[in-house]
Amino acid sequence: MTREYVLTALHCLRRRSSDDARLVLELADGRRVHGWLCDVAEDVDLALIAVEEAHSHRLPLASPTDRPRPGVAWRGAYAPPGENTQLSGRVTHVPYRYRSRAGGAFTGVQLTVEQELGDYSGYSGSPDVSHEGLGTRVLLPDVAGTGPGR
């Protein structure tokens, strides 16, 4: 989101020992920085993490944002440990109203995925970087349970 904060899927942090636990964040370039959980929205599966001493890490600015449009290409910036495939695809629906498994609702962007992996575990919570300056979004699992492509 900014140099100081990271937005991710809350379920990605389910193994943390407490709400104030120190976290290790791995950046796209392989560097690791520390942070801590500063806010959660359990009903929509989101977590806000503050980056410790963010100013000293020379972190890049978040991509400039634009209004997402159907058909625009996107790519995932990360892959789970031990996985070499990075996801990519296209924006399909904007705006798209989601209902989380916890019952919360939010408006987002629906994306298709070009890679047929069968199991997308580990990809949620990672940022999506658009090819056309649409900014960074958090990839959440398909809340409807319909599987690949969304």
Coordinates of N, CA, C and O in Angstrom, one line a residue:
M1 N 0.8 -1.2 0.0 CA 0.0 0.0 0.0 C 0.9 1.3 0.0 O 0.7 2.1 -0.8
T2 N 1.7 1.4 1.0 CA 2.7 2.5 1.1 C 4.0 1.9 1.5 O 4.1 0.7 1.7
R3 N 5.0 2.8 1.7 CA 6.3 2.3 2.3 C 6.1 1.8 3.7 O 6.9 1.0 4.2
E4 N 5.1 2.3 4.4 CA 5.0 2.0 5.8 C 4.0 0.8 6.1 O 4.1 0.3 7.2
Y5 N 3.1 0.5 5.2 CA 2.1 -0.5 5.5 C 2.0 -1.5 4.4 O 2.1 -1.2 3.2
V6 N 1.6 -2.7 4.8 CA 1.4 -3.9 3.9 C 0.0 -4.3 4.2 O -0.4 -4.5 5.3
L7 N -0.8 -4.6 3.1 CA -2.1 -5.2 3.2 C -2.1 -6.6 2.7 O -1.5 -6.9 1.7
T8 N -2.6 -7.5 3.5 CA -2.6 -8.9 3.1 C -3.9 -9.6 3.6 O -4.7 -9.0 4.3
A9 N -4.0 -10.9 3.2 CA -5.1 -11.7 3.6 C -4.9 -12.1 5.0 O -3.8 -12.7 5.3
L10 N -5.8 -11.9 5.9 CA -5.7 -12.3 7.3 C -5.4 -13.8 7.5 O -4.6 -14.1 8.4
H11 N -6.0 -14.6 6.7 CA -5.8 -16.1 6.9 C -4.3 -16.5 6.7 O -3.9 -17.5 7.1
C12 N -3.6 -15.6 6.0 CA -2.1 -15.9 5.8 C -1.3 -15.8 7.1 O -0.2 -16.3 7.1
L13 N -1.9 -15.1 8.1 CA -1.2 -14.9 9.3 C -1.8 -15.8 10.4 O -1.5 -15.6 11.6
R14 N -2.5 -16.9 10.1 CA -3.2 -17.7 11.1 C -2.2 -18.4 12.0 O -2.6 -18.8 13.1
R15 N -0.9 -18.5 11.7 CA 0.0 -19.2 12.5 C 0.8 -18.2 13.5 O 1.6 -18.7 14.2
R16 N 0.4 -17.0 13.5 CA 1.1 -16.0 14.3 C 0.8 -16.4 15.8 O -0.3 -16.9 16.1
S17 N 1.7 -16.1 16.7 CA 1.5 -16.5 18.1 C 0.6 -15.5 18.9 O -0.1 -15.9 19.8
S18 N 0.5 -14.2 18.4 CA -0.4 -13.3 19.1 C -0.6 -12.1 18.2 O 0.1 -11.9 17.1
D19 N -1.5 -11.2 18.5 CA -1.8 -10.1 17.7 C -0.6 -9.1 17.6 O -0.5 -8.4 16.6
D20 N 0.2 -9.1 18.6 CA 1.4 -8.1 18.6 C 2.7 -8.8 18.2 O 3.8 -8.3 18.4
A21 N 2.6 -10.0 17.6 CA 3.8 -10.8 17.3 C 4.6 -10.0 16.2 O 4.0 -9.4 15.3
R22 N 5.9 -10.1 16.3 CA 6.7 -9.5 15.2 C 6.7 -10.4 14.0 O 6.8 -11.7 14.2
L23 N 6.5 -9.9 12.8 CA 6.4 -10.6 11.6 C 7.7 -10.4 10.7 O 8.3 -9.3 10.8
V24 N 8.0 -11.4 9.9 CA 9.1 -11.2 8.9 C 8.4 -11.1 7.6 O 7.6 -12.0 7.2
L25 N 8.6 -10.1 6.8 CA 8.0 -9.9 5.5 C 9.1 -10.0 4.5 O 10.2 -9.4 4.6
E26 N 8.8 -10.8 3.4 CA 9.8 -11.0 2.4 C 9.3 -10.2 1.2 O 8.2 -10.3 0.7
L27 N 10.2 -9.3 0.7 CA 9.9 -8.4 -0.4 C 10.2 -9.1 -1.7 O 10.8 -10.2 -1.8
A28 N 9.6 -8.5 -2.8 CA 9.8 -9.1 -4.1 C 11.2 -9.3 -4.5 O 11.6 -10.2 -5.3
D29 N 12.1 -8.5 -4.0 CA 13.6 -8.6 -4.4 C 14.3 -9.5 -3.5 O 15.5 -9.7 -3.5
G30 N 13.6 -10.2 -2.5 CA 14.2 -11.2 -1.7 C 14.6 -10.6 -0.3 O 14.9 -11.4 0.6
R31 N 14.7 -9.3 -0.1 CA 15.0 -8.8 1.2 C 13.9 -9.1 2.2 O 12.8 -9.3 1.8
R32 N 14.3 -9.1 3.4 CA 13.4 -9.4 4.5 C 13.4 -8.2 5.4 O 14.5 -7.7 5.8
V33 N 12.2 -7.8 5.8 CA 12.0 -6.7 6.8 C 11.1 -7.1 7.9 O 10.3 -8.1 7.7
H34 N 11.1 -6.5 9.0 CA 10.2 -6.8 10.1 C 9.0 -5.9 10.1 O 9.1 -4.7 9.7
G35 N 7.9 -6.4 10.7 CA 6.7 -5.6 10.9 C 5.9 -6.2 12.0 O 6.3 -7.2 12.6
W36 N 4.7 -5.6 12.2 CA 3.8 -6.1 13.2 C 2.4 -5.9 12.7 O 2.1 -4.9 12.0
L37 N 1.5 -6.7 13.2 CA 0.1 -6.6 12.8 C -0.5 -5.4 13.6 O -0.4 -5.4 14.8
C38 N -1.1 -4.5 12.8 CA -1.6 -3.3 13.5 C -3.1 -3.2 13.4 O -3.7 -2.5 14.2
D39 N -3.8 -3.9 12.5 CA -5.2 -3.9 12.4 C -5.7 -5.1 11.6 O -5.0 -5.5 10.7
V40 N -6.9 -5.5 11.9 CA -7.5 -6.6 11.1 C -9.0 -6.3 10.8 O -9.6 -5.6 11.6
A41 N -9.5 -6.8 9.7 CA -10.9 -6.8 9.4 C -11.3 -8.3 9.2 O -11.2 -8.8 8.1
E42 N -11.6 -9.0 10.3 CA -11.9 -10.4 10.2 C -13.0 -10.8 9.2 O -13.0 -11.8 8.6
D43 N -14.0 -9.9 9.2 CA -15.2 -10.2 8.4 C -14.9 -10.2 6.9 O -15.6 -10.8 6.1
V44 N -13.8 -9.6 6.4 CA -13.4 -9.6 5.0 C -12.0 -10.1 4.8 O -11.5 -10.0 3.7
D45 N -11.5 -10.8 5.9 CA -10.2 -11.5 5.7 C -9.0 -10.6 5.3 O -8.2 -11.0 4.5
L46 N -8.9 -9.4 5.9 CA -7.8 -8.5 5.6 C -7.0 -8.2 6.9 O -7.6 -8.1 7.9
A47 N -5.7 -8.0 6.7 CA -4.8 -7.6 7.8 C -3.9 -6.4 7.3 O -3.4 -6.5 6.2
L48 N -3.7 -5.5 8.2 CA -2.8 -4.4 7.9 C -1.6 -4.5 8.8 O -1.7 -4.7 10.0
I49 N -0.4 -4.5 8.1 CA 0.9 -4.7 8.8 C 1.7 -3.5 8.7 O 1.8 -2.9 7.6
A50 N 2.2 -3.0 9.8 CA 3.1 -1.8 9.8 C 4.5 -2.4 9.6 O 5.0 -3.3 10.3
V51 N 5.3 -1.7 8.7 CA 6.7 -2.1 8.5 C 7.6 -1.4 9.5 O 7.5 -0.2 9.6
E52 N 8.4 -2.2 10.2 CA 9.3 -1.6 11.2 C 10.4 -0.8 10.6 O 11.0 -1.3 9.6
E53 N 10.6 0.4 11.0 CA 11.6 1.3 10.5 C 11.6 1.3 9.0 O 12.6 1.3 8.3
A54 N 10.4 1.5 8.5 CA 10.2 1.5 7.0 C 11.1 2.5 6.3 O 11.6 2.3 5.2
H55 N 11.3 3.7 6.9 CA 12.1 4.7 6.2 C 13.6 4.3 6.0 O 14.2 4.8 5.1
S56 N 14.1 3.4 6.8 CA 15.5 3.0 6.7 C 15.7 1.9 5.6 O 16.9 1.6 5.3
H57 N 14.7 1.3 5.1 CA 14.8 0.2 4.1 C 14.9 0.6 2.7 O 15.0 -0.2 1.8
R58 N 14.6 1.9 2.4 CA 14.5 2.4 1.0 C 13.6 1.5 0.2 O 13.9 1.1 -0.9
L59 N 12.4 1.4 0.7 CA 11.4 0.6 0.1 C 10.8 1.4 -1.1 O 10.7 2.6 -1.0
P60 N 10.4 0.7 -2.2 CA 9.8 1.4 -3.3 C 8.4 1.9 -3.0 O 7.8 1.3 -2.1
L61 N 8.1 3.0 -3.7 CA 6.7 3.5 -3.5 C 5.7 2.5 -4.2 O 6.1 1.8 -5.1
A62 N 4.5 2.5 -3.6 CA 3.5 1.6 -4.3 C 3.2 2.2 -5.7 O 3.4 3.4 -5.9
S63 N 2.8 1.3 -6.6 CA 2.5 1.7 -7.9 C 1.4 2.8 -7.9 O 0.5 2.7 -7.1
P64 N 1.5 3.7 -8.9 CA 0.3 4.7 -9.0 C -0.9 3.9 -9.4 O -0.8 2.9 -10.0
T65 N -2.1 4.4 -8.9 CA -3.3 3.7 -9.2 C -4.1 4.4 -10.3 O -4.0 5.5 -10.5
D66 N -5.0 3.6 -10.9 CA -5.9 4.1 -11.9 C -7.2 3.2 -11.7 O -7.2 2.3 -10.9
R67 N -8.2 3.6 -12.3 CA -9.4 2.8 -12.2 C -9.3 1.5 -13.0 O -9.0 1.6 -14.2
P68 N -9.4 0.3 -12.4 CA -9.3 -0.9 -13.1 C -10.4 -1.0 -14.2 O -11.5 -0.6 -14.0
R69 N -10.0 -1.7 -15.3 CA -11.0 -1.9 -16.4 C -10.9 -3.3 -16.8 O -9.9 -3.9 -16.8
P70 N -12.1 -3.9 -17.2 CA -12.1 -5.3 -17.7 C -11.1 -5.4 -18.9 O -10.9 -4.5 -19.7
G71 N -10.4 -6.5 -18.9 CA -9.5 -6.8 -20.0 C -8.0 -6.4 -19.7 O -7.1 -6.9 -20.4
V72 N -7.8 -5.7 -18.7 CA -6.4 -5.2 -18.4 C -5.6 -6.4 -17.8 O -6.1 -7.2 -16.9
A73 N -4.4 -6.6 -18.2 CA -3.5 -7.7 -17.7 C -3.0 -7.4 -16.3 O -2.8 -6.2 -15.9
W74 N -2.8 -8.4 -15.5 CA -2.2 -8.3 -14.2 C -1.2 -9.5 -14.0 O -1.3 -10.5 -14.8
R75 N -0.3 -9.4 -13.1 CA 0.6 -10.5 -12.7 C 0.8 -10.5 -11.2 O 0.8 -9.4 -10.6
G76 N 1.0 -11.7 -10.7 CA 1.3 -11.8 -9.3 C 2.8 -11.5 -9.0 O 3.6 -12.0 -9.8
A77 N 3.1 -10.9 -7.9 CA 4.5 -10.6 -7.6 C 5.2 -11.7 -6.9 O 6.5 -11.7 -6.8
Y78 N 4.5 -12.6 -6.3 CA 5.1 -13.6 -5.5 C 4.5 -15.0 -5.8 O 3.5 -15.1 -6.4
A79 N 5.3 -16.0 -5.4 CA 4.8 -17.4 -5.4 C 5.1 -18.0 -4.1 O 6.0 -17.6 -3.4
P80 N 4.3 -19.0 -3.6 CA 4.5 -19.6 -2.3 C 5.9 -20.3 -2.3 O 6.5 -20.7 -3.4
P81 N 6.5 -20.5 -1.1 CA 7.8 -21.2 -1.0 C 7.7 -22.6 -1.7 O 6.8 -23.3 -1.6
G82 N 8.8 -22.8 -2.5 CA 8.9 -24.1 -3.2 C 8.1 -24.1 -4.5 O 8.1 -25.1 -5.2
E83 N 7.4 -23.1 -4.9 CA 6.6 -23.0 -6.1 C 7.2 -22.0 -7.0 O 7.6 -20.9 -6.7
N84 N 7.4 -22.4 -8.3 CA 8.0 -21.5 -9.3 C 7.1 -20.7 -10.1 O 7.4 -19.8 -10.8
T85 N 5.8 -21.1 -10.1 CA 4.8 -20.5 -11.0 C 4.3 -19.2 -10.4 O 3.8 -19.2 -9.3
Q86 N 4.4 -18.1 -11.2 CA 3.8 -16.9 -10.8 C 2.5 -16.7 -11.5 O 2.4 -17.1 -12.7
L87 N 1.4 -16.2 -10.9 CA 0.1 -16.1 -11.5 C 0.0 -14.8 -12.4 O 0.6 -13.8 -12.1
S88 N -0.8 -14.9 -13.4 CA -1.1 -13.7 -14.2 C -2.5 -14.0 -14.8 O -3.0 -15.1 -14.8
G89 N -3.1 -12.9 -15.4 CA -4.4 -13.1 -16.0 C -4.9 -11.7 -16.4 O -4.2 -10.8 -16.7
R90 N -6.2 -11.6 -16.4 CA -6.9 -10.4 -16.8 C -8.0 -10.0 -15.8 O -8.6 -10.8 -15.1
V91 N -8.3 -8.7 -15.7 CA -9.4 -8.2 -15.0 C -10.7 -8.6 -15.7 O -10.7 -8.4 -16.9
T92 N -11.7 -9.1 -15.0 CA -12.9 -9.5 -15.7 C -14.1 -8.7 -15.3 O -14.9 -8.3 -16.2
H93 N -14.3 -8.3 -14.0 CA -15.4 -7.5 -13.6 C -15.0 -6.4 -12.6 O -14.3 -6.7 -11.7
V94 N -15.5 -5.2 -12.9 CA -15.2 -4.1 -12.0 C -16.5 -3.2 -11.9 O -17.0 -2.9 -13.0
P95 N -17.0 -2.8 -10.8 CA -16.6 -3.4 -9.5 C -17.3 -4.7 -9.3 O -18.2 -5.1 -10.0
Y96 N -16.8 -5.5 -8.4 CA -17.3 -6.8 -8.1 C -17.6 -6.9 -6.6 O -16.7 -6.7 -5.8
R97 N -18.8 -7.3 -6.2 CA -19.1 -7.3 -4.8 C -18.8 -8.7 -4.3 O -19.4 -9.7 -4.8
Y98 N -18.0 -8.8 -3.3 CA -17.6 -10.1 -2.7 C -18.3 -10.3 -1.3 O -18.5 -9.3 -0.6
R99 N -18.5 -11.5 -1.0 CA -19.0 -11.8 0.4 C -18.0 -12.9 0.9 O -17.8 -13.9 0.3
S100 N -17.3 -12.5 2.0 CA -16.3 -13.4 2.5 C -17.0 -14.6 3.2 O -18.2 -14.6 3.6
R101 N -16.2 -15.6 3.5 CA -16.6 -16.8 4.2 C -17.1 -16.5 5.6 O -17.9 -17.1 6.2
A102 N -16.5 -15.4 6.2 CA -16.9 -14.9 7.5 C -18.1 -14.1 7.5 O -18.6 -13.6 8.5
G103 N -18.7 -13.8 6.3 CA -19.9 -13.1 6.2 C -19.8 -11.6 5.9 O -20.8 -10.9 5.7
G104 N -18.6 -11.1 5.9 CA -18.4 -9.7 5.5 C -18.5 -9.5 4.0 O -18.4 -10.4 3.2
A105 N -18.8 -8.2 3.6 CA -18.9 -7.9 2.2 C -18.0 -6.7 1.9 O -17.8 -5.8 2.7
F106 N -17.4 -6.7 0.7 CA -16.6 -5.6 0.2 C -16.6 -5.6 -1.3 O -17.0 -6.6 -1.9
T107 N -16.3 -4.5 -1.8 CA -16.2 -4.3 -3.3 C -14.8 -4.4 -3.7 O -13.9 -3.8 -3.1
G108 N -14.6 -5.2 -4.8 CA -13.2 -5.4 -5.3 C -13.2 -5.6 -6.8 O -14.2 -5.1 -7.5
V109 N -12.2 -6.2 -7.3 CA -12.0 -6.5 -8.7 C -11.9 -8.0 -8.9 O -11.2 -8.7 -8.1
Q110 N -12.7 -8.5 -9.8 CA -12.6 -10.0 -10.1 C -11.5 -10.2 -11.2 O -11.5 -9.5 -12.2
L111 N -10.6 -11.1 -10.9 CA -9.5 -11.4 -11.9 C -9.6 -12.9 -12.3 O -10.1 -13.8 -11.6
T112 N -9.3 -13.1 -13.6 CA -9.1 -14.5 -14.0 C -7.6 -14.9 -13.9 O -6.7 -14.0 -13.9
V113 N -7.3 -16.2 -13.8 CA -6.0 -16.7 -13.7 C -5.7 -17.5 -14.9 O -6.5 -18.4 -15.3
E114 N -4.6 -17.3 -15.6 CA -4.2 -18.0 -16.8 C -3.6 -19.4 -16.5 O -3.7 -20.3 -17.4
Q115 N -3.0 -19.5 -15.4 CA -2.3 -20.8 -15.0 C -3.3 -21.7 -14.4 O -3.9 -21.4 -13.4
E116 N -3.4 -22.9 -14.9 CA -4.3 -24.0 -14.3 C -3.4 -24.8 -13.4 O -2.8 -25.8 -13.8
L117 N -3.4 -24.5 -12.1 CA -2.6 -25.2 -11.1 C -3.4 -26.2 -10.4 O -2.9 -27.2 -9.8
G118 N -4.7 -26.1 -10.3 CA -5.6 -27.0 -9.5 C -5.6 -26.6 -8.0 O -6.7 -26.5 -7.4
D119 N -4.5 -26.3 -7.4 CA -4.4 -25.8 -6.0 C -3.7 -24.5 -6.0 O -2.5 -24.4 -6.3
Y120 N -4.4 -23.5 -5.5 CA -3.8 -22.1 -5.5 C -3.5 -21.7 -4.0 O -3.2 -20.6 -3.7
S121 N -3.3 -22.7 -3.2 CA -3.0 -22.5 -1.8 C -1.6 -21.8 -1.7 O -0.7 -22.1 -2.5
G122 N -1.5 -20.7 -0.9 CA -0.3 -20.0 -0.7 C -0.2 -18.7 -1.6 O 0.6 -17.9 -1.4
Y123 N -1.1 -18.6 -2.5 CA -1.1 -17.4 -3.4 C -1.9 -16.3 -2.8 O -1.6 -15.1 -3.1
S124 N -2.9 -16.6 -2.0 CA -3.7 -15.5 -1.5 C -2.8 -14.6 -0.5 O -1.9 -15.1 0.1
G125 N -3.2 -13.4 -0.4 CA -2.4 -12.4 0.4 C -1.3 -11.8 -0.3 O -0.8 -10.8 0.2
S126 N -0.9 -12.3 -1.5 CA 0.2 -11.6 -2.2 C -0.3 -10.5 -3.1 O -1.5 -10.5 -3.5
P127 N 0.6 -9.5 -3.3 CA 0.1 -8.4 -4.2 C 0.0 -8.8 -5.6 O 0.7 -9.7 -6.1
D128 N -0.8 -8.1 -6.3 CA -1.0 -8.3 -7.8 C -0.5 -6.9 -8.4 O -0.9 -5.9 -7.9
V129 N 0.4 -7.0 -9.3 CA 0.9 -5.8 -10.0 C 0.4 -5.8 -11.4 O 0.6 -6.7 -12.2
S130 N -0.3 -4.7 -11.7 CA -0.9 -4.6 -13.0 C 0.1 -4.2 -14.0 O 1.1 -3.5 -13.7
H131 N -0.1 -4.5 -15.3 CA 0.8 -4.1 -16.4 C 0.4 -2.6 -16.8 O 1.2 -2.0 -17.5
E132 N -0.7 -2.1 -16.4 CA -1.1 -0.8 -16.8 C -1.3 0.2 -15.7 O -2.2 1.0 -15.7
G133 N -0.5 0.1 -14.6 CA -0.5 1.1 -13.5 C -1.8 1.0 -12.7 O -2.2 2.1 -12.2
L134 N -2.4 -0.1 -12.5 CA -3.6 -0.2 -11.7 C -3.3 -0.3 -10.3 O -4.2 -0.5 -9.5
G135 N -2.1 -0.3 -9.9 CA -1.7 -0.3 -8.5 C -1.5 -1.7 -8.0 O -1.3 -2.7 -8.8
T136 N -1.6 -1.9 -6.7 CA -1.4 -3.2 -6.1 C -2.6 -3.6 -5.4 O -3.2 -2.8 -4.7
R137 N -3.0 -4.8 -5.6 CA -4.2 -5.4 -4.9 C -3.8 -6.6 -4.2 O -2.8 -7.2 -4.5
V138 N -4.6 -7.0 -3.2 CA -4.3 -8.3 -2.5 C -5.1 -9.4 -3.1 O -6.3 -9.3 -3.3
L139 N -4.4 -10.5 -3.5 CA -5.1 -11.6 -4.0 C -5.8 -12.4 -2.9 O -5.1 -12.8 -2.0
L140 N -7.1 -12.6 -3.0 CA -7.8 -13.3 -2.0 C -8.3 -14.6 -2.7 O -8.5 -14.7 -3.9
P141 N -8.5 -15.7 -1.9 CA -9.0 -16.9 -2.5 C -10.4 -16.7 -3.1 O -11.1 -15.8 -2.7
D142 N -10.7 -17.6 -4.0 CA -12.1 -17.5 -4.5 C -13.1 -17.8 -3.4 O -13.2 -18.9 -3.0
V143 N -13.8 -16.8 -3.0 CA -14.6 -16.9 -1.8 C -15.9 -17.8 -2.1 O -16.5 -18.3 -1.2
A144 N -16.2 -17.9 -3.4 CA -17.4 -18.7 -3.8 C -17.0 -20.2 -3.9 O -17.9 -21.1 -4.0
G145 N -15.7 -20.5 -3.9 CA -15.2 -21.9 -4.0 C -15.4 -22.5 -5.4 O -15.4 -23.7 -5.6
T146 N -15.4 -21.6 -6.5 CA -15.5 -22.1 -7.8 C -14.2 -22.5 -8.4 O -14.2 -23.0 -9.6
G147 N -13.1 -22.3 -7.7 CA -11.8 -22.9 -8.2 C -11.1 -22.0 -9.2 O -11.1 -20.8 -9.1
P148 N -10.3 -22.6 -10.1 CA -9.4 -21.9 -10.9 C -10.1 -20.8 -11.7 O -11.2 -20.9 -12.1
G149 N -9.3 -19.8 -12.0 CA -9.7 -18.7 -12.9 C -10.3 -17.5 -12.2 O -10.5 -16.5 -12.8
R150 N -10.6 -17.6 -10.9 CA -11.1 -16.4 -10.2 C -10.5 -16.2 -8.9 O -10.1 -17.0 -8.2

